[in-house]
Amino acid sequence: MTDHEDIPPGKPPSPLNDVLSRVLRRMKMSDEASAISLFSSWRQIVGDGIADHVTPQRLEKRTLTVEVDDPAWATQLKFLESQLLSTLKEHVGDEVDTLHIKVRRTR
């Protein structure tokens, strides 16, 4: 048995960075490094209270789209928007200057 048994013959595996770049382009992320940092560190950036109810969805043209689990959280985020944008700026620089809030659809 070798470490390469699952790799089709003649086709080397794609580097993880290439795979991530393709995924981020499909998700319409504008700056891959900032997007990775933002999405992977979301809970640490915004704190548990917000992260429990708000999920980042897309970063495109400096607009961060987030999804909230309840309309009340959409209202709460509107009040916290300038503070949240300031916090995001500390972590990802000028990559985010607008917040777009969507309420998650329930079944």
N, CA and C atoms as an extended XYZ file, in Angstrom:
321
Properties=species:S:1:pos:R:3:atomname:S:1:resname:S:1:resid:I:1 pbc="F F F"
N         0.836       -1.193        0.000 N   MET     1
C         0.000        0.000        0.000 CA  MET     1
C         0.873        1.246        0.000 C   MET     1
N         0.482        2.184       -0.803 N   THR     2
C         1.203        3.451       -0.836 CA  THR     2
C         0.260        4.565       -0.423 C   THR     2
N         0.819        5.714       -0.150 N   ASP     3
C         0.021        6.882        0.220 CA  ASP     3
C        -0.788        7.427       -0.945 C   ASP     3
N        -0.479        7.012       -2.160 N   HIS     4
C        -1.084        7.600       -3.352 CA  HIS     4
C        -2.099        6.683       -4.028 C   HIS     4
N        -2.652        5.715       -3.311 N   GLU     5
C        -3.568        4.759       -3.924 CA  GLU     5
C        -4.837        5.391       -4.480 C   GLU     5
N        -5.364        6.412       -3.850 N   ASP     6
C        -6.626        7.014       -4.266 CA  ASP     6
C        -6.477        8.047       -5.377 C   ASP     6
N        -5.276        8.325       -5.796 N   ILE     7
C        -5.036        9.319       -6.841 CA  ILE     7
C        -5.106        8.623       -8.192 C   ILE     7
N        -5.958        9.121       -9.103 N   PRO     8
C        -6.025        8.497      -10.427 CA  PRO     8
C        -4.664        8.550      -11.114 C   PRO     8
N        -4.300        7.481      -11.827 N   PRO     9
C        -2.996        7.474      -12.503 CA  PRO     9
C        -2.907        8.580      -13.550 C   PRO     9
N        -1.761        9.209      -13.612 N   GLY    10
C        -1.535       10.241      -14.615 CA  GLY    10
C        -2.027       11.621      -14.217 C   GLY    10
N        -2.695       11.729      -13.085 N   LYS    11
C        -3.200       13.042      -12.668 CA  LYS    11
C        -2.784       13.307      -11.222 C   LYS    11
N        -1.827       14.214      -11.033 N   PRO    12
C        -1.397       14.514       -9.667 CA  PRO    12
C        -2.497       15.282       -8.925 C   PRO    12
N        -2.519       15.202       -7.598 N   PRO    13
C        -3.531       15.943       -6.840 CA  PRO    13
C        -3.323       17.449       -6.981 C   PRO    13
N        -4.410       18.185       -6.911 N   SER    14
C        -4.324       19.651       -6.973 CA  SER    14
C        -3.853       20.186       -5.636 C   SER    14
N        -2.987       21.184       -5.657 N   PRO    15
C        -2.584       21.814       -4.403 CA  PRO    15
C        -3.800       22.432       -3.709 C   PRO    15
N        -3.818       22.354       -2.393 N   LEU    16
C        -4.943       22.873       -1.619 CA  LEU    16
C        -5.206       24.341       -1.915 C   LEU    16
N        -4.160       25.131       -2.090 N   ASN    17
C        -4.327       26.549       -2.390 CA  ASN    17
C        -5.103       26.761       -3.686 C   ASN    17
N        -4.834       25.927       -4.698 N   ASP    18
C        -5.564       26.035       -5.968 CA  ASP    18
C        -7.035       25.692       -5.784 C   ASP    18
N        -7.286       24.648       -5.010 N   VAL    19
C        -8.673       24.239       -4.758 CA  VAL    19
C        -9.415       25.345       -4.016 C   VAL    19
N        -8.792       25.895       -2.977 N   LEU    20
C        -9.427       26.977       -2.219 CA  LEU    20
C        -9.679       28.196       -3.096 C   LEU    20
N        -8.744       28.523       -3.944 N   SER    21
C        -8.921       29.671       -4.838 CA  SER    21
C       -10.132       29.485       -5.737 C   SER    21
N       -10.280       28.274       -6.288 N   ARG    22
C       -11.442       28.009       -7.149 CA  ARG    22
C       -12.745       28.103       -6.369 C   ARG    22
N       -12.772       27.547       -5.168 N   VAL    23
C       -13.982       27.604       -4.341 CA  VAL    23
C       -14.325       29.049       -4.014 C   VAL    23
N       -13.330       29.827       -3.628 N   LEU    24
C       -13.580       31.224       -3.272 CA  LEU    24
C       -14.051       32.033       -4.475 C   LEU    24
N       -13.516       31.755       -5.648 N   ARG    25
C       -13.993       32.454       -6.848 CA  ARG    25
C       -15.452       32.116       -7.114 C   ARG    25
N       -15.802       30.850       -6.946 N   ARG    26
C       -17.203       30.452       -7.132 CA  ARG    26
C       -18.114       31.125       -6.114 C   ARG    26
N       -17.584       31.354       -4.911 N   MET    27
C       -18.371       32.019       -3.869 CA  MET    27
C       -18.319       33.536       -4.024 C   MET    27
N       -17.620       33.997       -5.044 N   LYS    28
C       -17.495       35.415       -5.361 CA  LYS    28
C       -16.766       36.193       -4.270 C   LYS    28
N       -15.727       35.614       -3.726 N   MET    29
C       -14.900       36.298       -2.749 CA  MET    29
C       -13.950       37.225       -3.488 C   MET    29
N       -13.854       38.454       -3.030 N   SER    30
C       -13.013       39.409       -3.737 CA  SER    30
C       -11.537       39.246       -3.390 C   SER    30
N       -11.208       39.137       -2.152 N   ASP    31
C        -9.813       38.960       -1.752 CA  ASP    31
C        -9.723       37.642       -1.006 C   ASP    31
N        -9.104       36.673       -1.623 N   GLU    32
C        -9.082       35.327       -1.073 CA  GLU    32
C        -8.492       35.263        0.328 C   GLU    32
N        -7.363       35.905        0.545 N   ALA    33
C        -6.727       35.846        1.858 CA  ALA    33
C        -7.618       36.474        2.921 C   ALA    33
N        -8.215       37.614        2.610 N   SER    34
C        -9.111       38.270        3.562 CA  SER    34
C       -10.347       37.428        3.815 C   SER    34
N       -10.864       36.822        2.757 N   ALA    35
C       -12.054       35.988        2.902 CA  ALA    35
C       -11.760       34.781        3.781 C   ALA    35
N       -10.630       34.135        3.536 N   ILE    36
C       -10.264       32.981        4.354 CA  ILE    36
C       -10.124       33.402        5.806 C   ILE    36
N        -9.430       34.496        6.041 N   SER    37
C        -9.243       34.994        7.395 CA  SER    37
C       -10.577       35.319        8.054 C   SER    37
N       -11.426       36.013        7.329 N   LEU    38
C       -12.719       36.430        7.868 CA  LEU    38
C       -13.600       35.230        8.195 C   LEU    38
N       -13.738       34.313        7.262 N   PHE    39
C       -14.635       33.179        7.456 CA  PHE    39
C       -14.109       32.201        8.498 C   PHE    39
N       -12.812       31.961        8.502 N   SER    40
C       -12.263       30.991        9.454 CA  SER    40
C       -12.178       31.548       10.873 C   SER    40
N       -12.142       32.858       11.009 N   SER    41
C       -12.014       33.479       12.332 CA  SER    41
C       -13.277       34.218       12.762 C   SER    41
N       -14.387       33.986       12.090 N   TRP    42
C       -15.622       34.741       12.339 CA  TRP    42
C       -15.973       34.800       13.821 C   TRP    42
N       -16.025       33.669       14.497 N   ARG    43
C       -16.423       33.625       15.906 CA  ARG    43
C       -15.462       34.445       16.773 C   ARG    43
N       -14.167       34.346       16.505 N   GLN    44
C       -13.193       35.115       17.284 CA  GLN    44
C       -13.312       36.611       17.000 C   GLN    44
N       -13.654       36.962       15.774 N   ILE    45
C       -13.752       38.375       15.402 CA  ILE    45
C       -14.982       39.022       16.029 C   ILE    45
N       -16.138       38.367       15.909 N   VAL    46
C       -17.392       39.005       16.341 CA  VAL    46
C       -17.847       38.577       17.723 C   VAL    46
N       -17.290       37.511       18.255 N   GLY    47
C       -17.692       37.028       19.568 CA  GLY    47
C       -18.815       35.999       19.476 C   GLY    47
N       -18.947       35.217       20.543 N   ASP    48
C       -19.932       34.138       20.562 CA  ASP    48
C       -21.364       34.633       20.434 C   ASP    48
N       -21.682       35.738       21.096 N   GLY    49
C       -23.052       36.250       21.082 CA  GLY    49
C       -23.566       36.526       19.684 C   GLY    49
N       -22.744       37.130       18.854 N   ILE    50
C       -23.141       37.421       17.473 CA  ILE    50
C       -22.993       36.172       16.609 C   ILE    50
N       -21.891       35.459       16.759 N   ALA    51
C       -21.633       34.286       15.909 CA  ALA    51
C       -22.693       33.203       16.066 C   ALA    51
N       -23.332       33.134       17.226 N   ASP    52
C       -24.395       32.145       17.430 CA  ASP    52
C       -25.611       32.422       16.553 C   ASP    52
N       -25.761       33.662       16.074 N   HIS    53
C       -26.960       34.053       15.324 CA  HIS    53
C       -26.674       34.606       13.930 C   HIS    53
N       -25.419       34.908       13.654 N   VAL    54
C       -25.047       35.572       12.399 CA  VAL    54
C       -23.941       34.766       11.714 C   VAL    54
N       -24.136       34.461       10.426 N   THR    55
C       -23.178       33.673        9.664 CA  THR    55
C       -22.741       34.445        8.424 C   THR    55
N       -21.426       34.591        8.207 N   PRO    56
C       -20.982       35.248        6.974 CA  PRO    56
C       -21.282       34.353        5.776 C   PRO    56
N       -21.750       34.945        4.687 N   GLN    57
C       -22.123       34.178        3.507 CA  GLN    57
C       -21.230       34.458        2.307 C   GLN    57
N       -20.920       35.731        2.093 N   ARG    58
C       -20.182       36.101        0.878 CA  ARG    58
C       -19.495       37.448        1.105 C   ARG    58
N       -18.314       37.588        0.517 N   LEU    59
C       -17.598       38.859        0.507 CA  LEU    59
C       -17.346       39.196       -0.947 C   LEU    59
N       -18.001       40.242       -1.420 N   GLU    60
C       -17.893       40.624       -2.828 CA  GLU    60
C       -17.919       42.137       -2.942 C   GLU    60
N       -16.929       42.667       -3.634 N   LYS    61
C       -16.832       44.115       -3.856 CA  LYS    61
C       -16.972       44.885       -2.546 C   LYS    61
N       -16.236       44.420       -1.551 N   ARG    62
C       -16.159       45.066       -0.237 CA  ARG    62
C       -17.482       45.053        0.526 C   ARG    62
N       -18.433       44.250        0.084 N   THR    63
C       -19.700       44.089        0.799 CA  THR    63
C       -19.742       42.688        1.393 C   THR    63
N       -19.896       42.632        2.706 N   LEU    64
C       -20.023       41.358        3.392 CA  LEU    64
C       -21.506       41.056        3.564 C   LEU    64
N       -21.939       39.956        2.994 N   THR    65
C       -23.314       39.503        3.174 CA  THR    65
C       -23.324       38.513        4.325 C   THR    65
N       -24.194       38.783        5.298 N   VAL    66
C       -24.341       37.891        6.440 CA  VAL    66
C       -25.784       37.415        6.516 C   VAL    66
N       -25.956       36.262        7.115 N   GLU    67
C       -27.295       35.706        7.287 CA  GLU    67
C       -27.576       35.606        8.779 C   GLU    67
N       -28.742       36.102        9.183 N   VAL    68
C       -29.144       36.041       10.584 CA  VAL    68
C       -30.246       35.003       10.738 C   VAL    68
N       -30.354       34.448       11.943 N   ASP    69
C       -31.330       33.384       12.156 CA  ASP    69
C       -32.704       33.882       12.585 C   ASP    69
N       -32.837       35.196       12.751 N   ASP    70
C       -34.103       35.748       13.225 CA  ASP    70
C       -34.180       37.222       12.818 C   ASP    70
N       -35.367       37.712       12.463 N   PRO    71
C       -35.490       39.131       12.091 CA  PRO    71
C       -35.017       40.086       13.188 C   PRO    71
N       -35.162       39.681       14.435 N   ALA    72
C       -34.699       40.540       15.530 CA  ALA    72
C       -33.189       40.759       15.440 C   ALA    72
N       -32.464       39.749       14.978 N   TRP    73
C       -31.024       39.903       14.824 CA  TRP    73
C       -30.671       40.831       13.678 C   TRP    73
N       -31.507       40.884       12.670 N   ALA    74
C       -31.278       41.842       11.577 CA  ALA    74
C       -31.347       43.257       12.134 C   ALA    74
N       -32.342       43.497       12.977 N   THR    75
C       -32.487       44.811       13.609 CA  THR    75
C       -31.298       45.105       14.511 C   THR    75
N       -30.915       44.120       15.313 N   GLN    76
C       -29.783       44.292       16.225 CA  GLN    76
C       -28.503       44.621       15.455 C   GLN    76
N       -28.275       43.924       14.351 N   LEU    77
C       -27.068       44.188       13.562 CA  LEU    77
C       -27.073       45.578       12.957 C   LEU    77
N       -28.240       46.067       12.583 N   LYS    78
C       -28.319       47.437       12.051 CA  LYS    78
C       -27.820       48.434       13.096 C   LYS    78
N       -28.183       48.205       14.357 N   PHE    79
C       -27.713       49.086       15.430 CA  PHE    79
C       -26.212       48.931       15.677 C   PHE    79
N       -25.709       47.733       15.469 N   LEU    80
C       -24.291       47.450       15.718 CA  LEU    80
C       -23.415       47.598       14.479 C   LEU    80
N       -24.006       47.977       13.354 N   GLU    81
C       -23.300       47.948       12.072 CA  GLU    81
C       -21.985       48.719       12.076 C   GLU    81
N       -21.979       49.959       12.543 N   SER    82
C       -20.734       50.741       12.491 CA  SER    82
C       -19.669       50.131       13.397 C   SER    82
N       -20.071       49.634       14.555 N   GLN    83
C       -19.123       48.990       15.460 CA  GLN    83
C       -18.584       47.696       14.841 C   GLN    83
N       -19.461       46.921       14.224 N   LEU    84
C       -19.042       45.672       13.591 CA  LEU    84
C       -18.091       45.933       12.424 C   LEU    84
N       -18.402       46.932       11.602 N   LEU    85
C       -17.522       47.271       10.478 CA  LEU    85
C       -16.149       47.717       10.971 C   LEU    85
N       -16.126       48.445       12.070 N   SER    86
C       -14.860       48.879       12.653 CA  SER    86
C       -14.044       47.672       13.135 C   SER    86
N       -14.713       46.738       13.784 N   THR    87
C       -14.049       45.516       14.248 CA  THR    87
C       -13.525       44.704       13.069 C   THR    87
N       -14.335       44.584       12.025 N   LEU    88
C       -13.906       43.841       10.835 CA  LEU    88
C       -12.696       44.501       10.184 C   LEU    88
N       -12.685       45.828       10.174 N   LYS    89
C       -11.561       46.568        9.572 CA  LYS    89
C       -10.249       46.244       10.295 C   LYS    89
N       -10.331       46.067       11.609 N   GLU    90
C        -9.134       45.716       12.378 CA  GLU    90
C        -8.573       44.362       11.949 C   GLU    90
N        -9.445       43.465       11.501 N   HIS    91
C        -9.020       42.107       11.169 CA  HIS    91
C        -8.732       41.883        9.686 C   HIS    91
N        -9.467       42.549        8.806 N   VAL    92
C        -9.274       42.315        7.362 CA  VAL    92
C        -9.016       43.602        6.593 C   VAL    92
N        -8.692       44.662        7.289 N   GLY    93
C        -8.376       45.922        6.620 CA  GLY    93
C        -9.580       46.512        5.915 C   GLY    93
N        -9.331       47.121        4.775 N   ASP    94
C       -10.387       47.809        4.027 CA  ASP    94
C       -11.204       46.869        3.150 C   ASP    94
N       -11.080       45.581        3.361 N   GLU    95
C       -11.764       44.607        2.511 CA  GLU    95
C       -13.284       44.643        2.678 C   GLU    95
N       -13.766       45.124        3.832 N   VAL    96
C       -15.212       45.197        4.082 CA  VAL    96
C       -15.571       46.627        4.444 C   VAL    96
N       -16.465       47.237        3.652 N   ASP    97
C       -16.938       48.573        4.023 CA  ASP    97
C       -18.461       48.665        4.077 C   ASP    97
N       -19.145       47.581        3.708 N   THR    98
C       -20.605       47.562        3.722 CA  THR    98
C       -21.073       46.209        4.233 C   THR    98
N       -22.169       46.245        4.966 N   LEU    99
C       -22.763       45.020        5.483 CA  LEU    99
C       -24.136       44.846        4.856 C   LEU    99
N       -24.378       43.682        4.286 N   HIS   100
C       -25.697       43.348        3.728 CA  HIS   100
C       -26.260       42.222        4.594 C   HIS   100
N       -27.425       42.454        5.174 N   ILE   101
C       -28.006       41.513        6.130 CA  ILE   101
C       -29.197       40.805        5.507 C   ILE   101
N       -29.176       39.475        5.568 N   LYS   102
C       -30.292       38.665        5.083 CA  LYS   102
C       -30.823       37.825        6.243 C   LYS   102
N       -32.143       37.654        6.272 N   VAL   103
C       -32.746       36.787        7.278 CA  VAL   103
C       -32.875       35.390        6.686 C   VAL   103
N       -32.410       34.404        7.432 N   ARG   104
C       -32.471       33.011        6.973 CA  ARG   104
C       -33.923       32.583        6.805 C   ARG   104
N       -34.193       31.958        5.697 N   ARG   105
C       -35.538       31.430        5.460 CA  ARG   105
C       -35.728       30.170        6.286 C   ARG   105
N       -36.893       30.045        6.867 N   THR   106
C       -37.206       28.831        7.615 CA  THR   106
C       -38.155       27.971        6.808 C   THR   106
N       -38.123       26.700        7.058 N   ARG   107
C       -38.985       25.778        6.306 CA  ARG   107
C       -40.368       25.741        6.868 C   ARG   107
